[in-house]
Coordinates of N, CA and C in Angstrom, one line a residue:
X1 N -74.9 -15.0 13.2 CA -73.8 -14.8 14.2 C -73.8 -13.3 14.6
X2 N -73.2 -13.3 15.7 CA -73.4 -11.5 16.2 C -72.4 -11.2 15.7
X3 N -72.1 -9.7 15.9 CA -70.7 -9.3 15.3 C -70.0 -9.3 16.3
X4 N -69.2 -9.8 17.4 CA -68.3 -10.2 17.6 C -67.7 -11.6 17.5
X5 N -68.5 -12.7 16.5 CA -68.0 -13.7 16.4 C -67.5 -13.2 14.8
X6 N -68.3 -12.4 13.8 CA -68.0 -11.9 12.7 C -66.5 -11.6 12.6
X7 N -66.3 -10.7 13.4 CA -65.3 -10.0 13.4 C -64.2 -11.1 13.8
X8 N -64.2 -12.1 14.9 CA -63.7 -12.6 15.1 C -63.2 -13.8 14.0
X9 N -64.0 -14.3 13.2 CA -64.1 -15.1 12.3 C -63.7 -14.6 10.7
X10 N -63.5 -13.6 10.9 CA -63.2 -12.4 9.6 C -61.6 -12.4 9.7
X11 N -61.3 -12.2 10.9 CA -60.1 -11.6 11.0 C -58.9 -13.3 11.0
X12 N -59.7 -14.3 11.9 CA -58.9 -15.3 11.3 C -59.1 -15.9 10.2
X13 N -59.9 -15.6 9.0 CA -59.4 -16.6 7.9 C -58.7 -15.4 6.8
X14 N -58.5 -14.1 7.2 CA -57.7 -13.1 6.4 C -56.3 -13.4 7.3
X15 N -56.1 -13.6 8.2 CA -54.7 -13.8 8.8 C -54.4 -15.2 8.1
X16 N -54.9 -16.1 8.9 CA -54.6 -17.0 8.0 C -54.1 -17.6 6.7
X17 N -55.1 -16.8 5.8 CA -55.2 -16.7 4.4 C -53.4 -15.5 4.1
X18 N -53.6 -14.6 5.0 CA -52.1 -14.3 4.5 C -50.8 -14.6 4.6
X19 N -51.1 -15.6 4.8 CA -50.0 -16.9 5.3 C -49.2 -17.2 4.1
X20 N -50.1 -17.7 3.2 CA -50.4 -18.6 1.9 C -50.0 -17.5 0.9
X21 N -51.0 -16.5 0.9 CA -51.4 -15.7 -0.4 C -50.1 -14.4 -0.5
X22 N -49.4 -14.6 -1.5 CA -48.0 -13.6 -1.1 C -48.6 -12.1 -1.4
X23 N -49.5 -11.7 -2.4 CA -50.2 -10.6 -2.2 C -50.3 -10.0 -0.8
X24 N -51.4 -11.0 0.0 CA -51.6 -9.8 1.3 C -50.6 -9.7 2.2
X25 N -49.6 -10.3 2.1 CA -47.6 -10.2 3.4 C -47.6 -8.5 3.0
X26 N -47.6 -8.2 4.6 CA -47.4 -6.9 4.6 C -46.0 -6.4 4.7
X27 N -45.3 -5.3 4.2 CA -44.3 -5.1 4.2 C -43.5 -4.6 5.6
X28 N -44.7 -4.0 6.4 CA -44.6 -3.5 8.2 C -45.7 -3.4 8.8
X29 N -45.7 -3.6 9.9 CA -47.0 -3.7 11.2 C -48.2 -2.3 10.7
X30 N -47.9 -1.6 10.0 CA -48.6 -0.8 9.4 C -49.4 -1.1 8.6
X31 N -49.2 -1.9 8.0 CA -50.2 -2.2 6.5 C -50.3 -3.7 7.2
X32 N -49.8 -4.5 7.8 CA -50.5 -5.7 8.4 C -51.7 -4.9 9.7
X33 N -51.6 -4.0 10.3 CA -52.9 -3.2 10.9 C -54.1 -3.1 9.9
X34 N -53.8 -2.2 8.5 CA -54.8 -1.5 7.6 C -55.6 -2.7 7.2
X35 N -54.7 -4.0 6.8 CA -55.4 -5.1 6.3 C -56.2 -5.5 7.2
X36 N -55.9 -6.2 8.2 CA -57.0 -6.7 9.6 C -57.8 -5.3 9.5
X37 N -57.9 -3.9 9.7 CA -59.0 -3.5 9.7 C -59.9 -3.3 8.2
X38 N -59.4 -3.9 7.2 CA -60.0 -4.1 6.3 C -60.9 -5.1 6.2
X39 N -60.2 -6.1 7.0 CA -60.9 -7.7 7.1 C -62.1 -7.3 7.8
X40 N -62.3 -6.5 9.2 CA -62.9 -6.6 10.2 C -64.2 -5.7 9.3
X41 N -64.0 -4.7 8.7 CA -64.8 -4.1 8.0 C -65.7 -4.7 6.9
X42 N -65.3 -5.3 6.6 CA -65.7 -6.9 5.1 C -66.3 -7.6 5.8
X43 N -66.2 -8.1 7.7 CA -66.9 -9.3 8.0 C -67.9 -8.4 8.3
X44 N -68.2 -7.4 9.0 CA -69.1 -6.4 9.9 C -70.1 -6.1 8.6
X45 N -69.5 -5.8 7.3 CA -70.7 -4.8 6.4 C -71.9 -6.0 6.2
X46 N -71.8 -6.9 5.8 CA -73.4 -7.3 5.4 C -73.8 -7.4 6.1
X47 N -74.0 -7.0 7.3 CA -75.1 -6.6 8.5 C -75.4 -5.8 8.4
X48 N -75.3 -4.9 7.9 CA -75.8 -3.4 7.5 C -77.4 -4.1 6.9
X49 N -77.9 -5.0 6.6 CA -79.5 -5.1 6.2 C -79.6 -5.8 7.8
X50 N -78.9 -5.9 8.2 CA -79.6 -6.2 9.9 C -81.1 -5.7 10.1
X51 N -81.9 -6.7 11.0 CA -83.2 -5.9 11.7 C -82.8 -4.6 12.3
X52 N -84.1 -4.2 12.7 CA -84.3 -3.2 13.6 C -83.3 -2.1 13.8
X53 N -83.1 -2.0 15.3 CA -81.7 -1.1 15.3 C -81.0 -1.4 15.9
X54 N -80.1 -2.1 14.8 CA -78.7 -3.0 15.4 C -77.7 -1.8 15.3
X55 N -76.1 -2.3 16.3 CA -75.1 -1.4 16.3 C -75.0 -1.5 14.6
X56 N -74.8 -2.4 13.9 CA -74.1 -1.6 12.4 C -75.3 -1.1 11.9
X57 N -76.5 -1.1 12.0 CA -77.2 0.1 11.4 C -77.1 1.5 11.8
X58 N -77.0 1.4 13.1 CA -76.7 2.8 13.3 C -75.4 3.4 13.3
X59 N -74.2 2.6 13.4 CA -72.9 3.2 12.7 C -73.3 3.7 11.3
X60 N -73.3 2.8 10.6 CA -73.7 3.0 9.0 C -74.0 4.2 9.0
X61 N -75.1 4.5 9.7 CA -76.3 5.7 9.7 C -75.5 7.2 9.9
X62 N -74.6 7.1 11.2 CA -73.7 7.9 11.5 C -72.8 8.3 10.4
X63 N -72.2 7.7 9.9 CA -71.0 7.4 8.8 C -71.5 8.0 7.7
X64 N -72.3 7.5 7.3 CA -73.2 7.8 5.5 C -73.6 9.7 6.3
X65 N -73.9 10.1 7.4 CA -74.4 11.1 7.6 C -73.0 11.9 8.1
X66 N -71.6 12.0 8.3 CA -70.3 12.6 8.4 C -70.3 12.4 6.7
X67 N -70.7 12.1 5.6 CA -69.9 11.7 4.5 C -70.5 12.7 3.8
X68 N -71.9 12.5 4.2 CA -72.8 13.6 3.5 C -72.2 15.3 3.5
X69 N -72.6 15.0 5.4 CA -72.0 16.4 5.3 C -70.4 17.0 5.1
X70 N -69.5 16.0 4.7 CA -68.5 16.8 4.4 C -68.6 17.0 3.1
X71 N -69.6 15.9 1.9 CA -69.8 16.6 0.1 C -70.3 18.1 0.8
X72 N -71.2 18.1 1.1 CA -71.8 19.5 1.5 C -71.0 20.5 1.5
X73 N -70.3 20.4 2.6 CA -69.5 21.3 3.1 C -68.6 21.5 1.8
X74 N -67.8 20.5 1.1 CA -66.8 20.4 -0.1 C -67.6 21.3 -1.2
X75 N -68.8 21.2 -1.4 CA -69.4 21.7 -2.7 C -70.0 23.3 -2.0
X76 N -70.4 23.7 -0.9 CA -70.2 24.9 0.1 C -69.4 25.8 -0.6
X77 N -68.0 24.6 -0.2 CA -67.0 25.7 -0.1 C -66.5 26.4 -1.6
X78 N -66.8 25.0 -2.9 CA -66.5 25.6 -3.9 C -67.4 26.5 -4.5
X79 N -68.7 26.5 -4.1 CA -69.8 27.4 -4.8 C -69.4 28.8 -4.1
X80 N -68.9 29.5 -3.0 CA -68.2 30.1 -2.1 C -66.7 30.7 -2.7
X81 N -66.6 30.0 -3.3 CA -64.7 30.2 -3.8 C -64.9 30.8 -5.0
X82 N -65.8 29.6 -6.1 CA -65.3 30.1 -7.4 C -65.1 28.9 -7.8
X83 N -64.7 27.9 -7.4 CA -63.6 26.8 -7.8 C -64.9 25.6 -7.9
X84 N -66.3 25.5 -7.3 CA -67.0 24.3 -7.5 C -66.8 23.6 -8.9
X85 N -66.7 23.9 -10.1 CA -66.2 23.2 -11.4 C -64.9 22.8 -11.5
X86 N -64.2 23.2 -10.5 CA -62.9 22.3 -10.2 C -63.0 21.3 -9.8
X87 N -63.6 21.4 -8.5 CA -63.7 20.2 -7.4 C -64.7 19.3 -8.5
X88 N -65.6 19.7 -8.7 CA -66.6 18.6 -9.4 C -65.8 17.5 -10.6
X89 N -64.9 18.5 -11.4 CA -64.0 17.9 -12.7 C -63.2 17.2 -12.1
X90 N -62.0 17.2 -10.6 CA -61.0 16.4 -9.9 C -62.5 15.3 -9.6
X91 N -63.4 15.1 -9.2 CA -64.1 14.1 -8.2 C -64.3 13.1 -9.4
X92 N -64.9 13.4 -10.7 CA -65.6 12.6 -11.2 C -64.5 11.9 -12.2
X93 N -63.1 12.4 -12.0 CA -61.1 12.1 -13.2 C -60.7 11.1 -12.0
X94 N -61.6 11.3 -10.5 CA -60.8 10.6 -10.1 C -61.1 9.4 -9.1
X95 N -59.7 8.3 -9.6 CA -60.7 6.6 -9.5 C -61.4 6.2 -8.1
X96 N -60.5 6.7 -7.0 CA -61.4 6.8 -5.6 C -62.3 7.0 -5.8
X97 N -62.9 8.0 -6.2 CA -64.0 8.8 -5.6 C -64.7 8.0 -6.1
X98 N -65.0 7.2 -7.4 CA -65.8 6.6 -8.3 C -65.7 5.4 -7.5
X99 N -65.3 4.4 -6.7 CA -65.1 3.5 -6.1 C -65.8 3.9 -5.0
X100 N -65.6 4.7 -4.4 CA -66.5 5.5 -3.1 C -67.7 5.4 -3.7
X101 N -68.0 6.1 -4.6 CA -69.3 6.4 -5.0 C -70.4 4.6 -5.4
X102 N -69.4 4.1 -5.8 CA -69.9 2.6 -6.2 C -70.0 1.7 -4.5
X103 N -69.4 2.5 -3.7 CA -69.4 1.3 -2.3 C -70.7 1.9 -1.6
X104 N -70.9 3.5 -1.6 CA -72.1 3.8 -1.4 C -73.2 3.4 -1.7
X105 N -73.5 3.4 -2.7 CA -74.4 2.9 -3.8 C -75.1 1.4 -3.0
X106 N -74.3 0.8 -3.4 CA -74.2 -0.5 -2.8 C -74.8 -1.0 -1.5
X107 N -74.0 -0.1 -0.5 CA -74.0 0.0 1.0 C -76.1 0.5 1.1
X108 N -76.3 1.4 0.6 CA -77.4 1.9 0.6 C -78.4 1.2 0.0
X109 N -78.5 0.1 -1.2 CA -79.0 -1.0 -1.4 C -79.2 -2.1 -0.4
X110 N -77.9 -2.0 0.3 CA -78.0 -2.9 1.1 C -78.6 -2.6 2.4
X111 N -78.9 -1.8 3.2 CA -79.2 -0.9 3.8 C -81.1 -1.3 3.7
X112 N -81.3 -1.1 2.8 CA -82.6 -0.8 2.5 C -83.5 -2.1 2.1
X113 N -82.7 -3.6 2.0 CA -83.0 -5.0 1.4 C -83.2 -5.6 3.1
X114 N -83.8 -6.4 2.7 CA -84.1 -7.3 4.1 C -83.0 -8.4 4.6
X115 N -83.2 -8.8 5.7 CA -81.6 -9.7 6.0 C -81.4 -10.7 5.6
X116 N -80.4 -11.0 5.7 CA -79.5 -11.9 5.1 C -80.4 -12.4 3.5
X117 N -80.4 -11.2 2.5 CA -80.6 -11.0 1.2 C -79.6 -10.3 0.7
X118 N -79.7 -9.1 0.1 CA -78.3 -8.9 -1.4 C -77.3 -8.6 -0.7
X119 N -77.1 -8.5 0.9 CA -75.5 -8.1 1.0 C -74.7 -9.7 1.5
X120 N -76.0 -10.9 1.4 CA -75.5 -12.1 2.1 C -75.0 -12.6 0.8
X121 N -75.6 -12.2 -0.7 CA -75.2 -12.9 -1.5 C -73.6 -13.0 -2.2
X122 N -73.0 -13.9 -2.6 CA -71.8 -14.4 -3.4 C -71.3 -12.8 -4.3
X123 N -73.1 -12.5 -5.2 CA -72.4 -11.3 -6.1 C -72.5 -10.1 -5.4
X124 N -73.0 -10.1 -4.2 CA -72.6 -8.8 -3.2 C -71.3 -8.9 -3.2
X125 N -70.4 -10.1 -2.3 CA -69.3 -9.6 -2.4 C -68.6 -9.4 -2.9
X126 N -68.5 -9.9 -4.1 CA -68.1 -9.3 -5.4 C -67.9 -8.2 -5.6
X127 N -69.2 -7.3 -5.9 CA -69.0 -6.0 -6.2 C -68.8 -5.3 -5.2
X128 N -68.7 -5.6 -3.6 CA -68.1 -4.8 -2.9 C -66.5 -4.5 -2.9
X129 N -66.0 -5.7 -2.8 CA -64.8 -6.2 -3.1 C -64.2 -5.0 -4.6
X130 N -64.9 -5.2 -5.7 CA -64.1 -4.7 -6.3 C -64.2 -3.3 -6.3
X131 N -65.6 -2.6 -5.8 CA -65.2 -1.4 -4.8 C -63.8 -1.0 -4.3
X132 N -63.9 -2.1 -3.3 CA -62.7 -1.5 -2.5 C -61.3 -1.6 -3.1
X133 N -61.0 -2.3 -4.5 CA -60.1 -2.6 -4.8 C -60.1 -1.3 -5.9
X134 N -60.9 -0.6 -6.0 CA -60.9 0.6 -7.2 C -60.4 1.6 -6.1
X135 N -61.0 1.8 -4.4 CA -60.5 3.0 -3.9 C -59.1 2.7 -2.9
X136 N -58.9 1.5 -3.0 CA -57.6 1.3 -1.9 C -56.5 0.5 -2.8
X137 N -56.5 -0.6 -3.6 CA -55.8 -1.1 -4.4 C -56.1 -3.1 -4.2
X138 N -55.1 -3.6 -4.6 CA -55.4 -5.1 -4.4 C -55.1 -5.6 -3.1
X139 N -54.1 -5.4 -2.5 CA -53.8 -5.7 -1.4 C -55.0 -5.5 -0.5
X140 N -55.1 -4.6 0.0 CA -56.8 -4.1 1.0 C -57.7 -5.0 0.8
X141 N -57.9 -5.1 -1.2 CA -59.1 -5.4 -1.4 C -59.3 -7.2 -0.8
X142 N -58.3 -7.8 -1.1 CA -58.2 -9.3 -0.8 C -58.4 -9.2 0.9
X143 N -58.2 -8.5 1.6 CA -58.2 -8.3 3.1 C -59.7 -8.3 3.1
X144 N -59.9 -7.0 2.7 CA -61.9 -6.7 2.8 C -62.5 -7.8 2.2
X145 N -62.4 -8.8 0.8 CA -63.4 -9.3 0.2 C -63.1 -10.6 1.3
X146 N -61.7 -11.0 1.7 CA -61.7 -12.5 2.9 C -62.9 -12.4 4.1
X147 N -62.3 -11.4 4.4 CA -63.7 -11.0 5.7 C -65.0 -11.0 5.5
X148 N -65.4 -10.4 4.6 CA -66.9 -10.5 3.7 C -67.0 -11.4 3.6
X149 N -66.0 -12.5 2.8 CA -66.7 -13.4 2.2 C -67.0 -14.9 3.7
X150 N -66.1 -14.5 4.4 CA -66.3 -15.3 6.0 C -67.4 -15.0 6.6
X151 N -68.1 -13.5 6.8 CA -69.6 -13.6 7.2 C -70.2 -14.2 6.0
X152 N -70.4 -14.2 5.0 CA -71.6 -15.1 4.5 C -71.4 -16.2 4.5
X153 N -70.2 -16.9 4.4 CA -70.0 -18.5 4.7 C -70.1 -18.8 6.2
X154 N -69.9 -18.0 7.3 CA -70.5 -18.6 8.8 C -71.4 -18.6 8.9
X155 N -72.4 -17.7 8.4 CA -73.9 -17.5 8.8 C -74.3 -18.9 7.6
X156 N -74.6 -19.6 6.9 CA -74.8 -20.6 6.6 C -75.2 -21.6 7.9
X157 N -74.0 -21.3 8.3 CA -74.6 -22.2 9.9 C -75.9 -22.0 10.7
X158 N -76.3 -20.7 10.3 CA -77.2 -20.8 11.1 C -78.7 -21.2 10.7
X159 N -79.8 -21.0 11.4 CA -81.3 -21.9 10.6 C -82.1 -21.0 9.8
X160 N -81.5 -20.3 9.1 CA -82.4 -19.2 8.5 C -81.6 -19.1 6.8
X161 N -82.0 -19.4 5.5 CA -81.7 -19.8 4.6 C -80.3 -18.2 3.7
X162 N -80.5 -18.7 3.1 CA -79.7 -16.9 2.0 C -79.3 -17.8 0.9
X163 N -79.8 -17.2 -0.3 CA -79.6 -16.8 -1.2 C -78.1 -17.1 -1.8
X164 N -77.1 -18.0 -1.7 CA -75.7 -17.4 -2.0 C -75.5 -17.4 -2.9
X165 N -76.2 -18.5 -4.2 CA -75.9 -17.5 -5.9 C -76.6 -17.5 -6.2
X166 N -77.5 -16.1 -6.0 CA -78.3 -15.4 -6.6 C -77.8 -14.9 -7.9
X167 N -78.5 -14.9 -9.2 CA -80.0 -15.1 -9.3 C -80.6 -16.3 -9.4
X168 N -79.7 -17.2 -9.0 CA -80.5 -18.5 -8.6 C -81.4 -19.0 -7.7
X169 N -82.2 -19.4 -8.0 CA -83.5 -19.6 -6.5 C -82.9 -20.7 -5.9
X170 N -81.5 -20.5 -5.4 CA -81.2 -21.3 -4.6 C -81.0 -21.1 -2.7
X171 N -81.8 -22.0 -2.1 CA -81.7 -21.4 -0.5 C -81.0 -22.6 0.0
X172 N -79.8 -21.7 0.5 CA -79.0 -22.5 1.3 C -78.7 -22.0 2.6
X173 N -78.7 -23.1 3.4 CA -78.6 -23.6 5.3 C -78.1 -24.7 5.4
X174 N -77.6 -24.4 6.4 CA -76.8 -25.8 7.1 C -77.6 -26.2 8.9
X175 N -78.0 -25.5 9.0 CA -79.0 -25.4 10.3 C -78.5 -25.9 11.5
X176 N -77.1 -25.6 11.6 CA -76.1 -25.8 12.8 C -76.5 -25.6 14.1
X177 N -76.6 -24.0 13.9 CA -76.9 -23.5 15.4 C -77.4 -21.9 15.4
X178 N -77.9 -21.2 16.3 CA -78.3 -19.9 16.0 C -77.1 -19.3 16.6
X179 N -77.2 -18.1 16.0 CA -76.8 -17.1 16.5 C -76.1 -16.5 17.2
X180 N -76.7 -16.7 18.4 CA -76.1 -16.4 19.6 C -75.9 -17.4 20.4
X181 N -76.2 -19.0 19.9 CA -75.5 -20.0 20.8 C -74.5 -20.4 20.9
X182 N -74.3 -20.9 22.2 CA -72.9 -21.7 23.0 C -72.1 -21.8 21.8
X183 N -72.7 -22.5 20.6 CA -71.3 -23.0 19.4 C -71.3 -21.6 19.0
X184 N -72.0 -21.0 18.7 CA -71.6 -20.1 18.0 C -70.1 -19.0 18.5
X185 N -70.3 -18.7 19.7 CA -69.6 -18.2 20.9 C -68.3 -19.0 20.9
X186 N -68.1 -20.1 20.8 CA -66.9 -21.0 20.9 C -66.5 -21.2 19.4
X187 N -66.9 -20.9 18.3 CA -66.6 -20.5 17.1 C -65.8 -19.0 17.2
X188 N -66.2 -18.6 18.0 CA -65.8 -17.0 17.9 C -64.6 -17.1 18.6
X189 N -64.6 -17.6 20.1 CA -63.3 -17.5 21.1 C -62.0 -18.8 20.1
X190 N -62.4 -19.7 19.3 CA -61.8 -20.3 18.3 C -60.4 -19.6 17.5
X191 N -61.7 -19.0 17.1 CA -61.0 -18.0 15.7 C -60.4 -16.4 16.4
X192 N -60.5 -15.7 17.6 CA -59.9 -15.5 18.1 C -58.2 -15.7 18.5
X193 N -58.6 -16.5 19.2 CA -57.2 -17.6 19.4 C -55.8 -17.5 18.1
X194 N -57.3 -18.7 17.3 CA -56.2 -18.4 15.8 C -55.8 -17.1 15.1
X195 N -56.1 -15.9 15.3 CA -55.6 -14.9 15.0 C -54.9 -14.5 15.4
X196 N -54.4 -14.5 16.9 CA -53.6 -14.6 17.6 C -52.0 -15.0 17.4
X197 N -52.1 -15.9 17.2 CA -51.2 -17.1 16.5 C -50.7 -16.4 14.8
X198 N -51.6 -16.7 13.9 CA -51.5 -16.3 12.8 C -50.6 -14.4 12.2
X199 N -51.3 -13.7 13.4 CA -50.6 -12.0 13.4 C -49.1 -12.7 14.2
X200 N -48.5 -13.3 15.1 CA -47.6 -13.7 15.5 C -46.7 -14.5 14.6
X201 N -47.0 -15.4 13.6 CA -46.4 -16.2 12.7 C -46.3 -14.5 11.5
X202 N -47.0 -14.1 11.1 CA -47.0 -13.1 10.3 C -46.1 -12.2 10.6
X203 N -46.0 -11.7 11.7 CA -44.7 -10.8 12.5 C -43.5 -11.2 13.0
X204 N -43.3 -12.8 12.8 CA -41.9 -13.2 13.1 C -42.1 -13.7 14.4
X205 N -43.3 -13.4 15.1 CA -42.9 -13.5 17.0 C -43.4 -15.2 17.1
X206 N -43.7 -15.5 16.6 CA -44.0 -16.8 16.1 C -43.8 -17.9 15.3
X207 N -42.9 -18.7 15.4 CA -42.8 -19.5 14.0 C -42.8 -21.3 14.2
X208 N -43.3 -21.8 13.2 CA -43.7 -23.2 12.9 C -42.7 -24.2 14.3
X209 N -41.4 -23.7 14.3 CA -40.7 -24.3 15.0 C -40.7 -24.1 16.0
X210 N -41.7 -23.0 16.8 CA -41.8 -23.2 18.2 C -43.0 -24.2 19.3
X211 N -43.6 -24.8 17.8 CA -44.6 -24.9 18.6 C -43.8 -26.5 19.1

């Protein structure tokens, strides 16, 4: 699937899903925002082993290369100050950073693996997920690991096998449709829709009794 059915397909089964799940109910339109972009971020990453040069390779590319150069700059500034044994002793005491440091890791494995291999698999999202649950908390993390876990269950549909519990030599397809076809596209404007709906029941502007 392309990433705008991803994204589209990410964001309604995390809305949805926070229907049910009293964890992800946001407390204001603020943290119901950070969640959906948590979702959209979870369905978009395991394309990061995408072919060639797709848009999430080169975001990635961009991103990992602003990250770089702000450690730089951060370890610059304390070799410069006096203070670099500070900064190094706060980075490595503290749990973000170490969650950062494990989603990189990761990201960059994944990066470097061929498609739909270790970031399509089950124990990818796993350990991304509990990534993001080490640098943002539980809430996020059920947001990011729904969306994640929605790209590797849609791409199933399509005719090209993955791996989903690995290390089992197991290859699984469903051989629906590709890609970029007509279903796929009406899967997308689908789940669209239902998002729609779902951020509107979530916000009150919507409810069971109007329909």
């Amino acid at each position: 699937m392309n990433g705008e059915v991803h994204m589209a397909v990410g964001t309604a089964t995390a809305t949805g899903m926070a229907l049910v799940i009293p964890q992800m109910q946001a407390s204001d339109t603020k943290m119901l925002g950070l969640g959906i972009g948590c979702a959209i971020i979870g369905a978009l990453m395991p394309d990061i082993d995408a072919n060639g040069e797709s848009k999430i390779k080169k975001q990635f590319r961009k991103t990992l290369t602003f990250l770089l150069c702000g450690l730089v700059a951060t370890f610059a500034y304390g070799y410069t100050t006096g203070s670099l044994a500070s900064i190094i002793n706060q980075l490595v005491h503290t749990q973000a950073v170490i969650g950062l440091i494990g989603f990189l890791a990761l990201s960059v494995i994944g990066y470097m693996s061929g498609h739909r291999q270790f970031t399509h698999w089950l124990l990818a999202c796993v350990l991304f997920t509990v990534c993001w649950y080490i640098m943002f908390g539980q809430t996020l993390a059920i947001w990011f690991g729904l969306g994640y876990l929605s790209h590797t269950l849609i791409d199933l549909l399509n005719k090209k096998p993955i791996k989903l519990f690995f290390p089992l030599p197991l290859d699984v397809m469903f051989g629906i449709c590709y890609a970029d076809s007509m279903m796929a596209k009406a899967i997308g404007g689908i789940c669209t829709g239902l998002t729609v709906v779902f951020i509107g029941m979530l916000t009150g502007v919507v409810t069971l009794g109007g329909f």
